Short mmCIF file of C-alpha atoms in Angstrom, two decimals:
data_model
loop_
_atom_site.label_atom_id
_atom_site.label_comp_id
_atom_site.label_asym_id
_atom_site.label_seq_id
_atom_site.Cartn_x
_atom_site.Cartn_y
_atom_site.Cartn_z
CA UNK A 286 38.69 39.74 -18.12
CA UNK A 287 36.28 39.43 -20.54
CA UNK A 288 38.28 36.98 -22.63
CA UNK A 289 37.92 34.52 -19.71
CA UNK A 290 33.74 35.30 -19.63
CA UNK A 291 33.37 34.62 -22.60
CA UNK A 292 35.57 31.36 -22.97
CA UNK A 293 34.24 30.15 -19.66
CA UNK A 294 30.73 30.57 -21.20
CA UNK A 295 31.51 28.77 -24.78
CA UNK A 296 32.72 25.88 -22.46
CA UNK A 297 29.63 25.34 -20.58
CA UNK A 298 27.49 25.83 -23.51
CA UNK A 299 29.30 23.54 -25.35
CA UNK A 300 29.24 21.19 -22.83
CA UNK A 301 25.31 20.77 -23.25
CA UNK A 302 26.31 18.47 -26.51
CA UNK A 303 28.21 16.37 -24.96
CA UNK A 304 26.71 12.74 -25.25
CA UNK A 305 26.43 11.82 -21.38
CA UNK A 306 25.91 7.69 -22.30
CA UNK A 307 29.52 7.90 -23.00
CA UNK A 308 30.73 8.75 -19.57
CA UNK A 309 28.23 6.24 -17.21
CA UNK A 310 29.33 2.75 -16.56
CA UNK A 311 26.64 0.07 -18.35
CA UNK A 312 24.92 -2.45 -16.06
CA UNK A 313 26.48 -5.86 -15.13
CA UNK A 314 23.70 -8.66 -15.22
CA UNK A 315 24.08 -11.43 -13.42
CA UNK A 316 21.50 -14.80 -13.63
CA UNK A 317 21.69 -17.93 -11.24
CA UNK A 318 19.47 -20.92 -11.08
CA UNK A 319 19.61 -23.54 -8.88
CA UNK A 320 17.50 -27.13 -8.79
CA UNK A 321 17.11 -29.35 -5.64
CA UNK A 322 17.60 -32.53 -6.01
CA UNK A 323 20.18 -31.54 -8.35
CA UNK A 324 20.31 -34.64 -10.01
CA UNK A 325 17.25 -37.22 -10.29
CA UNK A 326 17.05 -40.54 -11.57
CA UNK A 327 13.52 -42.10 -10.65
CA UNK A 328 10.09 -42.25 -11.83
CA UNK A 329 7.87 -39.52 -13.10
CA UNK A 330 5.96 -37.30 -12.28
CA UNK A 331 8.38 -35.99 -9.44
CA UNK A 332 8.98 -32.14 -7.88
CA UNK A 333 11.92 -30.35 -8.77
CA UNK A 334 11.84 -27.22 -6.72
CA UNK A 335 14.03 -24.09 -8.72
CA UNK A 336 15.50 -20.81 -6.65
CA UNK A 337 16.69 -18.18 -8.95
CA UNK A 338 18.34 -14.73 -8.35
CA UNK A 339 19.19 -11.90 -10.68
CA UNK A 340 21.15 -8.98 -9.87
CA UNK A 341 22.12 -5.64 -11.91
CA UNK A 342 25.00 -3.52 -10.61
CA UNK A 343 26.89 -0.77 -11.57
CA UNK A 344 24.06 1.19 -13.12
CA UNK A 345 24.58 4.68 -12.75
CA UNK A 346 21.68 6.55 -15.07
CA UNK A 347 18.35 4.89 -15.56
CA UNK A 348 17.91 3.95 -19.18
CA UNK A 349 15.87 6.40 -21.70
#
């Protein structure tokens, strides 16, 4: 019995130095931009309006 004590105590101490960056999954970034009109062939100065979206996924722990 004490055997297992003390083995199941050298585990969980030992598990204190394990890295944990190694086990979460890192973030996938994502970037889109779109212009309207597209395409423009006319005189300047003109208005090109932009819409943009970003997205992060698969973040697990917050970065240190």
């Amino acid at each position: 019995m004490f055997i297992k004590i003390f083995l199941f105590i050298i585990i969980y101490v030992s598990l204190i130095f394990i890295n944990p960056e190694i086990t979460f999954a890192q973030p996938k970034i994502t970037a889109e931009l779109k212009a309207t009109p597209e395409t423009y062939s006319g005189q300047c100065p003109t208005t090109i309006k932009f819409l943009g979206k970003i997205t992060v996924t698969n973040i697990s722990k917050p970065p240190l």
